[in-house]
Amino acid sequence: MEYTAAEAKELPRENASQEAAAMTNFDNSNRNTGPREIPVVKRGNYKEFINCQPSYFNGTEGVVDLIRWFERTESVFSRSKCAEEDKVTFATVKKMEDEFYNLAVKGNDLKTYIRRFQELAALCPNMVPNSEKLMEVFISGLSRSIEGNVTTSKPQTLEEAINISQRLMDQIIKRDSVQKTNDHKRKLEDERNIINNNYQNNYNNNNRKNDYHR
């Protein structure tokens, strides 16, 4: 290929430009050969875990329900992006929250209810937004015989609600004790009357028989 004098003069410049561009591309390719940044997967928190509405298993269901519960729980862990090391913690906290909101007085055993309520409130302090809600949950777990009276008393603190409920429960226990004593006395009197009546009837029957044989 033949070049004019002007074209031949420009060849060195063109070659130099091409070489410079090639070197630039080579440098850029070398810079990009370093380790690529791996995108960090966002780690789910407990709020996201709860928002996925995990189900509760109380241990009374059968094997089939247990398997289904495992499957639903794994699905919740996946959707909430729960880290492996957080699974036990989140599940444990959820179980305590369920117990907290479903806790109730059994019979007249207010003492056990108060103790467990305070334990759960201390273990999971973020279960309720404020002291007013905490007191509301406490009152809702009381037996019907005292729940209304505690609410009517309008306690201002949890401690005050506890004191009122204890006083009311003491009155109920004392009243029940008196009632049982009276019922027992009445039962003894009824039995005594029955015995006396039977004795009197037998006595009268014997007298009639004696009169007849005479």
mmCIF file with all atom_site columns, C-alpha atoms in Angstrom:
data_model
loop_
_atom_site.group_PDB
_atom_site.id
_atom_site.type_symbol
_atom_site.label_atom_id
_atom_site.label_alt_id
_atom_site.label_comp_id
_atom_site.label_asym_id
_atom_site.label_entity_id
_atom_site.label_seq_id
_atom_site.pdbx_PDB_ins_code
_atom_site.Cartn_x
_atom_site.Cartn_y
_atom_site.Cartn_z
_atom_site.occupancy
_atom_site.B_iso_or_equiv
_atom_site.pdbx_formal_charge
_atom_site.auth_seq_id
_atom_site.auth_comp_id
_atom_site.auth_asym_id
_atom_site.auth_atom_id
_atom_site.pdbx_PDB_model_num
ATOM 1   C CA . MET A 1 1   ? 0.000    0.000   0.000   1.00 0.00 ? 1   MET A CA 1
ATOM 2   C CA . GLU A 1 2   ? 1.455    3.341   -1.029  1.00 0.00 ? 2   GLU A CA 1
ATOM 3   C CA . TYR A 1 3   ? 1.188    6.477   1.133   1.00 0.00 ? 3   TYR A CA 1
ATOM 4   C CA . THR A 1 4   ? 1.523    10.091  0.176   1.00 0.00 ? 4   THR A CA 1
ATOM 5   C CA . ALA A 1 5   ? 4.162    12.141  1.869   1.00 0.00 ? 5   ALA A CA 1
ATOM 6   C CA . ALA A 1 6   ? 1.572    13.730  4.182   1.00 0.00 ? 6   ALA A CA 1
ATOM 7   C CA . GLU A 1 7   ? 0.056    10.354  5.128   1.00 0.00 ? 7   GLU A CA 1
ATOM 8   C CA . ALA A 1 8   ? 3.442    8.854   5.759   1.00 0.00 ? 8   ALA A CA 1
ATOM 9   C CA . LYS A 1 9   ? 4.208    11.748  8.078   1.00 0.00 ? 9   LYS A CA 1
ATOM 10  C CA . GLU A 1 10  ? 1.015    11.081  10.122  1.00 0.00 ? 10  GLU A CA 1
ATOM 11  C CA . LEU A 1 11  ? 1.633    7.333   10.544  1.00 0.00 ? 11  LEU A CA 1
ATOM 12  C CA . PRO A 1 12  ? 3.925    7.583   13.580  1.00 0.00 ? 12  PRO A CA 1
ATOM 13  C CA . ARG A 1 13  ? 1.365    9.767   15.393  1.00 0.00 ? 13  ARG A CA 1
ATOM 14  C CA . GLU A 1 14  ? -1.498   7.371   14.615  1.00 0.00 ? 14  GLU A CA 1
ATOM 15  C CA . ASN A 1 15  ? 0.512    4.375   15.791  1.00 0.00 ? 15  ASN A CA 1
ATOM 16  C CA . ALA A 1 16  ? 1.460    6.197   18.954  1.00 0.00 ? 16  ALA A CA 1
ATOM 17  C CA . SER A 1 17  ? -2.204   7.003   19.682  1.00 0.00 ? 17  SER A CA 1
ATOM 18  C CA . GLN A 1 18  ? -3.225   3.385   19.145  1.00 0.00 ? 18  GLN A CA 1
ATOM 19  C CA . GLU A 1 19  ? -0.456   2.178   21.435  1.00 0.00 ? 19  GLU A CA 1
ATOM 20  C CA . ALA A 1 20  ? -1.523   4.661   24.128  1.00 0.00 ? 20  ALA A CA 1
ATOM 21  C CA . ALA A 1 21  ? -5.146   3.520   23.887  1.00 0.00 ? 21  ALA A CA 1
ATOM 22  C CA . ALA A 1 22  ? -4.086   -0.113  24.105  1.00 0.00 ? 22  ALA A CA 1
ATOM 23  C CA . MET A 1 23  ? -2.006   0.591   27.218  1.00 0.00 ? 23  MET A CA 1
ATOM 24  C CA . THR A 1 24  ? -4.940   2.397   28.826  1.00 0.00 ? 24  THR A CA 1
ATOM 25  C CA . ASN A 1 25  ? -7.251   -0.560  28.189  1.00 0.00 ? 25  ASN A CA 1
ATOM 26  C CA . PHE A 1 26  ? -4.606   -2.932  29.534  1.00 0.00 ? 26  PHE A CA 1
ATOM 27  C CA . ASP A 1 27  ? -4.239   -0.884  32.724  1.00 0.00 ? 27  ASP A CA 1
ATOM 28  C CA . ASN A 1 28  ? -8.013   -0.751  33.215  1.00 0.00 ? 28  ASN A CA 1
ATOM 29  C CA . SER A 1 29  ? -8.330   -4.496  32.719  1.00 0.00 ? 29  SER A CA 1
ATOM 30  C CA . ASN A 1 30  ? -5.580   -5.037  35.292  1.00 0.00 ? 30  ASN A CA 1
ATOM 31  C CA . ARG A 1 31  ? -7.340   -2.794  37.774  1.00 0.00 ? 31  ARG A CA 1
ATOM 32  C CA . ASN A 1 32  ? -10.538  -4.847  37.432  1.00 0.00 ? 32  ASN A CA 1
ATOM 33  C CA . THR A 1 33  ? -8.800   -8.149  38.127  1.00 0.00 ? 33  THR A CA 1
ATOM 34  C CA . GLY A 1 34  ? -8.933   -7.564  41.903  1.00 0.00 ? 34  GLY A CA 1
ATOM 35  C CA . PRO A 1 35  ? -11.413  -9.417  44.152  1.00 0.00 ? 35  PRO A CA 1
ATOM 36  C CA . ARG A 1 36  ? -15.001  -8.520  43.407  1.00 0.00 ? 36  ARG A CA 1
ATOM 37  C CA . GLU A 1 37  ? -17.144  -7.120  46.196  1.00 0.00 ? 37  GLU A CA 1
ATOM 38  C CA . ILE A 1 38  ? -19.707  -9.657  47.366  1.00 0.00 ? 38  ILE A CA 1
ATOM 39  C CA . PRO A 1 39  ? -23.099  -8.043  48.074  1.00 0.00 ? 39  PRO A CA 1
ATOM 40  C CA . VAL A 1 40  ? -23.994  -8.313  51.755  1.00 0.00 ? 40  VAL A CA 1
ATOM 41  C CA . VAL A 1 41  ? -27.348  -9.950  52.398  1.00 0.00 ? 41  VAL A CA 1
ATOM 42  C CA . LYS A 1 42  ? -29.426  -7.926  54.826  1.00 0.00 ? 42  LYS A CA 1
ATOM 43  C CA . ARG A 1 43  ? -29.821  -9.693  58.151  1.00 0.00 ? 43  ARG A CA 1
ATOM 44  C CA . GLY A 1 44  ? -33.386  -9.840  59.398  1.00 0.00 ? 44  GLY A CA 1
ATOM 45  C CA . ASN A 1 45  ? -34.280  -8.526  62.845  1.00 0.00 ? 45  ASN A CA 1
ATOM 46  C CA . TYR A 1 46  ? -36.849  -9.702  65.360  1.00 0.00 ? 46  TYR A CA 1
ATOM 47  C CA . LYS A 1 47  ? -39.467  -7.196  64.193  1.00 0.00 ? 47  LYS A CA 1
ATOM 48  C CA . GLU A 1 48  ? -39.310  -8.599  60.662  1.00 0.00 ? 48  GLU A CA 1
ATOM 49  C CA . PHE A 1 49  ? -39.545  -12.099 62.107  1.00 0.00 ? 49  PHE A CA 1
ATOM 50  C CA . ILE A 1 50  ? -42.737  -11.201 64.004  1.00 0.00 ? 50  ILE A CA 1
ATOM 51  C CA . ASN A 1 51  ? -44.213  -9.422  60.976  1.00 0.00 ? 51  ASN A CA 1
ATOM 52  C CA . CYS A 1 52  ? -44.130  -12.780 59.170  1.00 0.00 ? 52  CYS A CA 1
ATOM 53  C CA . GLN A 1 53  ? -46.575  -14.050 61.829  1.00 0.00 ? 53  GLN A CA 1
ATOM 54  C CA . PRO A 1 54  ? -44.848  -17.187 63.149  1.00 0.00 ? 54  PRO A CA 1
ATOM 55  C CA . SER A 1 55  ? -47.267  -19.783 64.531  1.00 0.00 ? 55  SER A CA 1
ATOM 56  C CA . TYR A 1 56  ? -47.229  -21.161 68.082  1.00 0.00 ? 56  TYR A CA 1
ATOM 57  C CA . PHE A 1 57  ? -46.890  -24.829 68.999  1.00 0.00 ? 57  PHE A CA 1
ATOM 58  C CA . ASN A 1 58  ? -47.948  -25.708 72.551  1.00 0.00 ? 58  ASN A CA 1
ATOM 59  C CA . GLY A 1 59  ? -46.917  -29.364 72.473  1.00 0.00 ? 59  GLY A CA 1
ATOM 60  C CA . THR A 1 60  ? -50.407  -30.888 72.664  1.00 0.00 ? 60  THR A CA 1
ATOM 61  C CA . GLU A 1 61  ? -50.828  -31.387 68.903  1.00 0.00 ? 61  GLU A CA 1
ATOM 62  C CA . GLY A 1 62  ? -50.000  -34.599 67.068  1.00 0.00 ? 62  GLY A CA 1
ATOM 63  C CA . VAL A 1 63  ? -47.012  -35.544 64.912  1.00 0.00 ? 63  VAL A CA 1
ATOM 64  C CA . VAL A 1 64  ? -48.570  -34.251 61.687  1.00 0.00 ? 64  VAL A CA 1
ATOM 65  C CA . ASP A 1 65  ? -49.240  -30.832 63.212  1.00 0.00 ? 65  ASP A CA 1
ATOM 66  C CA . LEU A 1 66  ? -45.700  -30.773 64.590  1.00 0.00 ? 66  LEU A CA 1
ATOM 67  C CA . ILE A 1 67  ? -44.240  -31.387 61.112  1.00 0.00 ? 67  ILE A CA 1
ATOM 68  C CA . ARG A 1 68  ? -46.449  -28.663 59.650  1.00 0.00 ? 68  ARG A CA 1
ATOM 69  C CA . TRP A 1 69  ? -45.336  -26.297 62.394  1.00 0.00 ? 69  TRP A CA 1
ATOM 70  C CA . PHE A 1 70  ? -41.679  -26.989 61.540  1.00 0.00 ? 70  PHE A CA 1
ATOM 71  C CA . GLU A 1 71  ? -42.374  -26.255 57.878  1.00 0.00 ? 71  GLU A CA 1
ATOM 72  C CA . ARG A 1 72  ? -44.216  -23.012 58.643  1.00 0.00 ? 72  ARG A CA 1
ATOM 73  C CA . THR A 1 73  ? -41.479  -21.896 61.024  1.00 0.00 ? 73  THR A CA 1
ATOM 74  C CA . GLU A 1 74  ? -38.734  -22.567 58.459  1.00 0.00 ? 74  GLU A CA 1
ATOM 75  C CA . SER A 1 75  ? -40.759  -20.561 55.938  1.00 0.00 ? 75  SER A CA 1
ATOM 76  C CA . VAL A 1 76  ? -40.961  -17.663 58.402  1.00 0.00 ? 76  VAL A CA 1
ATOM 77  C CA . PHE A 1 77  ? -37.206  -17.842 59.026  1.00 0.00 ? 77  PHE A CA 1
ATOM 78  C CA . SER A 1 78  ? -36.593  -17.702 55.280  1.00 0.00 ? 78  SER A CA 1
ATOM 79  C CA . ARG A 1 79  ? -38.989  -14.822 54.558  1.00 0.00 ? 79  ARG A CA 1
ATOM 80  C CA . SER A 1 80  ? -37.686  -12.740 57.462  1.00 0.00 ? 80  SER A CA 1
ATOM 81  C CA . LYS A 1 81  ? -34.037  -13.386 56.437  1.00 0.00 ? 81  LYS A CA 1
ATOM 82  C CA . CYS A 1 82  ? -33.335  -14.705 59.908  1.00 0.00 ? 82  CYS A CA 1
ATOM 83  C CA . ALA A 1 83  ? -29.667  -15.574 60.462  1.00 0.00 ? 83  ALA A CA 1
ATOM 84  C CA . GLU A 1 84  ? -28.906  -19.123 61.568  1.00 0.00 ? 84  GLU A CA 1
ATOM 85  C CA . GLU A 1 85  ? -27.526  -17.982 64.920  1.00 0.00 ? 85  GLU A CA 1
ATOM 86  C CA . ASP A 1 86  ? -30.698  -15.948 65.621  1.00 0.00 ? 86  ASP A CA 1
ATOM 87  C CA . LYS A 1 87  ? -33.246  -18.707 65.003  1.00 0.00 ? 87  LYS A CA 1
ATOM 88  C CA . VAL A 1 88  ? -33.237  -20.185 68.506  1.00 0.00 ? 88  VAL A CA 1
ATOM 89  C CA . THR A 1 89  ? -33.278  -16.738 70.119  1.00 0.00 ? 89  THR A CA 1
ATOM 90  C CA . PHE A 1 90  ? -36.174  -15.463 68.002  1.00 0.00 ? 90  PHE A CA 1
ATOM 91  C CA . ALA A 1 91  ? -38.202  -18.653 68.488  1.00 0.00 ? 91  ALA A CA 1
ATOM 92  C CA . THR A 1 92  ? -37.597  -18.580 72.259  1.00 0.00 ? 92  THR A CA 1
ATOM 93  C CA . VAL A 1 93  ? -38.621  -14.937 72.565  1.00 0.00 ? 93  VAL A CA 1
ATOM 94  C CA . LYS A 1 94  ? -41.741  -15.595 70.486  1.00 0.00 ? 94  LYS A CA 1
ATOM 95  C CA . LYS A 1 95  ? -42.692  -18.492 72.770  1.00 0.00 ? 95  LYS A CA 1
ATOM 96  C CA . MET A 1 96  ? -42.285  -16.284 75.849  1.00 0.00 ? 96  MET A CA 1
ATOM 97  C CA . GLU A 1 97  ? -44.377  -13.536 74.250  1.00 0.00 ? 97  GLU A CA 1
ATOM 98  C CA . ASP A 1 98  ? -47.165  -16.009 73.516  1.00 0.00 ? 98  ASP A CA 1
ATOM 99  C CA . GLU A 1 99  ? -47.053  -17.219 77.108  1.00 0.00 ? 99  GLU A CA 1
ATOM 100 C CA . PHE A 1 100 ? -47.029  -13.624 78.368  1.00 0.00 ? 100 PHE A CA 1
ATOM 101 C CA . TYR A 1 101 ? -50.165  -12.593 76.478  1.00 0.00 ? 101 TYR A CA 1
ATOM 102 C CA . ASN A 1 102 ? -52.019  -15.846 77.278  1.00 0.00 ? 102 ASN A CA 1
ATOM 103 C CA . LEU A 1 103 ? -51.025  -16.033 80.941  1.00 0.00 ? 103 LEU A CA 1
ATOM 104 C CA . ALA A 1 104 ? -53.976  -16.262 83.344  1.00 0.00 ? 104 ALA A CA 1
ATOM 105 C CA . VAL A 1 105 ? -54.718  -17.007 86.987  1.00 0.00 ? 105 VAL A CA 1
ATOM 106 C CA . LYS A 1 106 ? -55.513  -20.668 87.611  1.00 0.00 ? 106 LYS A CA 1
ATOM 107 C CA . GLY A 1 107 ? -58.135  -21.019 90.302  1.00 0.00 ? 107 GLY A CA 1
ATOM 108 C CA . ASN A 1 108 ? -57.230  -18.735 93.197  1.00 0.00 ? 108 ASN A CA 1
ATOM 109 C CA . ASP A 1 109 ? -53.462  -19.137 92.734  1.00 0.00 ? 109 ASP A CA 1
ATOM 110 C CA . LEU A 1 110 ? -52.745  -15.444 92.219  1.00 0.00 ? 110 LEU A CA 1
ATOM 111 C CA . LYS A 1 111 ? -49.250  -15.712 93.704  1.00 0.00 ? 111 LYS A CA 1
ATOM 112 C CA . THR A 1 112 ? -47.970  -18.010 90.931  1.00 0.00 ? 112 THR A CA 1
ATOM 113 C CA . TYR A 1 113 ? -49.541  -15.780 88.263  1.00 0.00 ? 113 TYR A CA 1
ATOM 114 C CA . ILE A 1 114 ? -47.880  -12.642 89.616  1.00 0.00 ? 114 ILE A CA 1
ATOM 115 C CA . ARG A 1 115 ? -44.472  -14.306 89.871  1.00 0.00 ? 115 ARG A CA 1
ATOM 116 C CA . ARG A 1 116 ? -44.543  -15.657 86.306  1.00 0.00 ? 116 ARG A CA 1
ATOM 117 C CA . PHE A 1 117 ? -45.910  -12.398 84.900  1.00 0.00 ? 117 PHE A CA 1
ATOM 118 C CA . GLN A 1 118 ? -43.053  -10.433 86.456  1.00 0.00 ? 118 GLN A CA 1
ATOM 119 C CA . GLU A 1 119 ? -40.492  -12.974 85.183  1.00 0.00 ? 119 GLU A CA 1
ATOM 120 C CA . LEU A 1 120 ? -41.738  -12.734 81.599  1.00 0.00 ? 120 LEU A CA 1
ATOM 121 C CA . ALA A 1 121 ? -41.957  -8.941  81.746  1.00 0.00 ? 121 ALA A CA 1
ATOM 122 C CA . ALA A 1 122 ? -38.319  -8.816  82.898  1.00 0.00 ? 122 ALA A CA 1
ATOM 123 C CA . LEU A 1 123 ? -37.101  -11.325 80.280  1.00 0.00 ? 123 LEU A CA 1
ATOM 124 C CA . CYS A 1 124 ? -38.821  -9.513  77.395  1.00 0.00 ? 124 CYS A CA 1
ATOM 125 C CA . PRO A 1 125 ? -39.035  -5.839  78.379  1.00 0.00 ? 125 PRO A CA 1
ATOM 126 C CA . ASN A 1 126 ? -39.968  -4.738  74.844  1.00 0.00 ? 126 ASN A CA 1
ATOM 127 C CA . MET A 1 127 ? -43.141  -6.819  74.620  1.00 0.00 ? 127 MET A CA 1
ATOM 128 C CA . VAL A 1 128 ? -45.315  -3.845  75.591  1.00 0.00 ? 128 VAL A CA 1
ATOM 129 C CA . PRO A 1 129 ? -44.796  -0.203  74.582  1.00 0.00 ? 129 PRO A CA 1
ATOM 130 C CA . ASN A 1 130 ? -45.421  1.364   77.995  1.00 0.00 ? 130 ASN A CA 1
ATOM 131 C CA . SER A 1 131 ? -46.330  0.736   81.641  1.00 0.00 ? 131 SER A CA 1
ATOM 132 C CA . GLU A 1 132 ? -50.017  1.380   80.948  1.00 0.00 ? 132 GLU A CA 1
ATOM 133 C CA . LYS A 1 133 ? -50.145  -1.463  78.420  1.00 0.00 ? 133 LYS A CA 1
ATOM 134 C CA . LEU A 1 134 ? -48.194  -3.687  80.832  1.00 0.00 ? 134 LEU A CA 1
ATOM 135 C CA . MET A 1 135 ? -50.800  -3.083  83.525  1.00 0.00 ? 135 MET A CA 1
ATOM 136 C CA . GLU A 1 136 ? -53.610  -3.741  81.024  1.00 0.00 ? 136 GLU A CA 1
ATOM 137 C CA . VAL A 1 137 ? -52.139  -7.146  80.123  1.00 0.00 ? 137 VAL A CA 1
ATOM 138 C CA . PHE A 1 138 ? -51.762  -7.998  83.821  1.00 0.00 ? 138 PHE A CA 1
ATOM 139 C CA . ILE A 1 139 ? -55.404  -7.165  84.598  1.00 0.00 ? 139 ILE A CA 1
ATOM 140 C CA . SER A 1 140 ? -56.666  -9.128  81.579  1.00 0.00 ? 140 SER A CA 1
ATOM 141 C CA . GLY A 1 141 ? -55.107  -12.286 83.029  1.00 0.00 ? 141 GLY A CA 1
ATOM 142 C CA . LEU A 1 142 ? -56.901  -12.003 86.374  1.00 0.00 ? 142 LEU A CA 1
ATOM 143 C CA . SER A 1 143 ? -59.870  -14.204 87.220  1.00 0.00 ? 143 SER A CA 1
ATOM 144 C CA . ARG A 1 144 ? -63.283  -12.732 86.447  1.00 0.00 ? 144 ARG A CA 1
ATOM 145 C CA . SER A 1 145 ? -64.134  -12.578 90.132  1.00 0.00 ? 145 SER A CA 1
ATOM 146 C CA . ILE A 1 146 ? -61.622  -9.750  90.656  1.00 0.00 ? 146 ILE A CA 1
ATOM 147 C CA . GLU A 1 147 ? -60.790  -8.405  87.177  1.00 0.00 ? 147 GLU A CA 1
ATOM 148 C CA . GLY A 1 148 ? -63.723  -5.993  87.078  1.00 0.00 ? 148 GLY A CA 1
ATOM 149 C CA . ASN A 1 149 ? -63.065  -4.649  90.575  1.00 0.00 ? 149 ASN A CA 1
ATOM 150 C CA . VAL A 1 150 ? -59.381  -4.055  89.818  1.00 0.00 ? 150 VAL A CA 1
ATOM 151 C CA . THR A 1 151 ? -60.280  -2.169  86.635  1.00 0.00 ? 151 THR A CA 1
ATOM 152 C CA . THR A 1 152 ? -62.882  -0.087  88.491  1.00 0.00 ? 152 THR A CA 1
ATOM 153 C CA . SER A 1 153 ? -60.261  0.845   91.090  1.00 0.00 ? 153 SER A CA 1
ATOM 154 C CA . LYS A 1 154 ? -58.246  2.543   88.291  1.00 0.00 ? 154 LYS A CA 1
ATOM 155 C CA . PRO A 1 155 ? -54.722  1.687   89.483  1.00 0.00 ? 155 PRO A CA 1
ATOM 156 C CA . GLN A 1 156 ? -51.983  4.007   88.223  1.00 0.00 ? 156 GLN A CA 1
ATOM 157 C CA . THR A 1 157 ? -49.097  1.542   88.329  1.00 0.00 ? 157 THR A CA 1
ATOM 158 C CA . LEU A 1 158 ? -48.550  -2.184  87.964  1.00 0.00 ? 158 LEU A CA 1
ATOM 159 C CA . GLU A 1 159 ? -47.556  -2.416  91.620  1.00 0.00 ? 159 GLU A CA 1
ATOM 160 C CA . GLU A 1 160 ? -50.821  -0.783  92.639  1.00 0.00 ? 160 GLU A CA 1
ATOM 161 C CA . ALA A 1 161 ? -52.793  -3.185  90.432  1.00 0.00 ? 161 ALA A CA 1
ATOM 162 C CA . ILE A 1 162 ? -50.972  -6.126  92.028  1.00 0.00 ? 162 ILE A CA 1
ATOM 163 C CA . ASN A 1 163 ? -51.725  -4.888  95.559  1.00 0.00 ? 163 ASN A CA 1
ATOM 164 C CA . ILE A 1 164 ? -55.423  -4.389  94.757  1.00 0.00 ? 164 ILE A CA 1
ATOM 165 C CA . SER A 1 165 ? -55.712  -7.838  93.185  1.00 0.00 ? 165 SER A CA 1
ATOM 166 C CA . GLN A 1 166 ? -53.998  -9.468  96.175  1.00 0.00 ? 166 GLN A CA 1
ATOM 167 C CA . ARG A 1 167 ? -56.362  -7.763  98.600  1.00 0.00 ? 167 ARG A CA 1
ATOM 168 C CA . LEU A 1 168 ? -59.422  -8.816  96.598  1.00 0.00 ? 168 LEU A CA 1
ATOM 169 C CA . MET A 1 169 ? -58.172  -12.386 96.259  1.00 0.00 ? 169 MET A CA 1
ATOM 170 C CA . ASP A 1 170 ? -57.552  -12.595 100.018 1.00 0.00 ? 170 ASP A CA 1
ATOM 171 C CA . GLN A 1 171 ? -61.173  -11.570 100.580 1.00 0.00 ? 171 GLN A CA 1
ATOM 172 C CA . ILE A 1 172 ? -62.402  -14.238 98.160  1.00 0.00 ? 172 ILE A CA 1
ATOM 173 C CA . ILE A 1 173 ? -60.267  -16.947 99.774  1.00 0.00 ? 173 ILE A CA 1
ATOM 174 C CA . LYS A 1 174 ? -61.503  -15.953 103.233 1.00 0.00 ? 174 LYS A CA 1
ATOM 175 C CA . ARG A 1 175 ? -65.120  -15.909 102.052 1.00 0.00 ? 175 ARG A CA 1
ATOM 176 C CA . ASP A 1 176 ? -64.734  -19.309 100.404 1.00 0.00 ? 176 ASP A CA 1
ATOM 177 C CA . SER A 1 177 ? -63.195  -20.688 103.585 1.00 0.00 ? 177 SER A CA 1
ATOM 178 C CA . VAL A 1 178 ? -66.135  -19.456 105.673 1.00 0.00 ? 178 VAL A CA 1
ATOM 179 C CA . GLN A 1 179 ? -68.554  -20.858 103.098 1.00 0.00 ? 179 GLN A CA 1
ATOM 180 C CA . LYS A 1 180 ? -66.868  -24.267 103.213 1.00 0.00 ? 180 LYS A CA 1
ATOM 181 C CA . THR A 1 181 ? -66.997  -24.264 107.016 1.00 0.00 ? 181 THR A CA 1
ATOM 182 C CA . ASN A 1 182 ? -70.698  -23.404 106.994 1.00 0.00 ? 182 ASN A CA 1
ATOM 183 C CA . ASP A 1 183 ? -71.393  -26.038 104.355 1.00 0.00 ? 183 ASP A CA 1
ATOM 184 C CA . HIS A 1 184 ? -69.571  -28.619 106.450 1.00 0.00 ? 184 HIS A CA 1
ATOM 185 C CA . LYS A 1 185 ? -71.580  -27.688 109.544 1.00 0.00 ? 185 LYS A CA 1
ATOM 186 C CA . ARG A 1 186 ? -74.814  -27.851 107.581 1.00 0.00 ? 186 ARG A CA 1
ATOM 187 C CA . LYS A 1 187 ? -73.872  -31.265 106.243 1.00 0.00 ? 187 LYS A CA 1
ATOM 188 C CA . LEU A 1 188 ? -73.168  -32.553 109.763 1.00 0.00 ? 188 LEU A CA 1
ATOM 189 C CA . GLU A 1 189 ? -76.490  -31.183 111.004 1.00 0.00 ? 189 GLU A CA 1
ATOM 190 C CA . ASP A 1 190 ? -78.332  -32.806 108.110 1.00 0.00 ? 190 ASP A CA 1
ATOM 191 C CA . GLU A 1 191 ? -76.674  -36.141 108.819 1.00 0.00 ? 191 GLU A CA 1
ATOM 192 C CA . ARG A 1 192 ? -77.502  -35.824 112.521 1.00 0.00 ? 192 ARG A CA 1
ATOM 193 C CA . ASN A 1 193 ? -81.134  -35.059 111.709 1.00 0.00 ? 193 ASN A CA 1
ATOM 194 C CA . ILE A 1 194 ? -81.329  -38.040 109.379 1.00 0.00 ? 194 ILE A CA 1
ATOM 195 C CA . ILE A 1 195 ? -79.901  -40.319 112.076 1.00 0.00 ? 195 ILE A CA 1
ATOM 196 C CA . ASN A 1 196 ? -82.326  -38.956 114.679 1.00 0.00 ? 196 ASN A CA 1
ATOM 197 C CA . ASN A 1 197 ? -85.275  -39.351 112.332 1.00 0.00 ? 197 ASN A CA 1
ATOM 198 C CA . ASN A 1 198 ? -84.294  -42.921 111.519 1.00 0.00 ? 198 ASN A CA 1
ATOM 199 C CA . TYR A 1 199 ? -83.909  -43.695 115.191 1.00 0.00 ? 199 TYR A CA 1
ATOM 200 C CA . GLN A 1 200 ? -87.291  -42.180 115.977 1.00 0.00 ? 200 GLN A CA 1
ATOM 201 C CA . ASN A 1 201 ? -88.965  -44.067 113.132 1.00 0.00 ? 201 ASN A CA 1
ATOM 202 C CA . ASN A 1 202 ? -87.432  -47.354 114.244 1.00 0.00 ? 202 ASN A CA 1
ATOM 203 C CA . TYR A 1 203 ? -88.499  -46.703 117.813 1.00 0.00 ? 203 TYR A CA 1
ATOM 204 C CA . ASN A 1 204 ? -92.069  -45.959 116.749 1.00 0.00 ? 204 ASN A CA 1
ATOM 205 C CA . ASN A 1 205 ? -92.205  -49.042 114.543 1.00 0.00 ? 205 ASN A CA 1
ATOM 206 C CA . ASN A 1 206 ? -91.003  -51.249 117.374 1.00 0.00 ? 206 ASN A CA 1
ATOM 207 C CA . ASN A 1 207 ? -93.640  -49.834 119.694 1.00 0.00 ? 207 ASN A CA 1
ATOM 208 C CA . ARG A 1 208 ? -96.369  -50.545 117.146 1.00 0.00 ? 208 ARG A CA 1
ATOM 209 C CA . LYS A 1 209 ? -95.197  -54.132 116.801 1.00 0.00 ? 209 LYS A CA 1
ATOM 210 C CA . ASN A 1 210 ? -95.210  -54.612 120.552 1.00 0.00 ? 210 ASN A CA 1
ATOM 211 C CA . ASP A 1 211 ? -98.705  -53.162 120.821 1.00 0.00 ? 211 ASP A CA 1
ATOM 212 C CA . TYR A 1 212 ? -99.913  -55.452 118.051 1.00 0.00 ? 212 TYR A CA 1
ATOM 213 C CA . HIS A 1 213 ? -98.598  -58.610 119.730 1.00 0.00 ? 213 HIS A CA 1
ATOM 214 C CA . ARG A 1 214 ? -100.260 -57.722 122.982 1.00 0.00 ? 214 ARG A CA 1
#
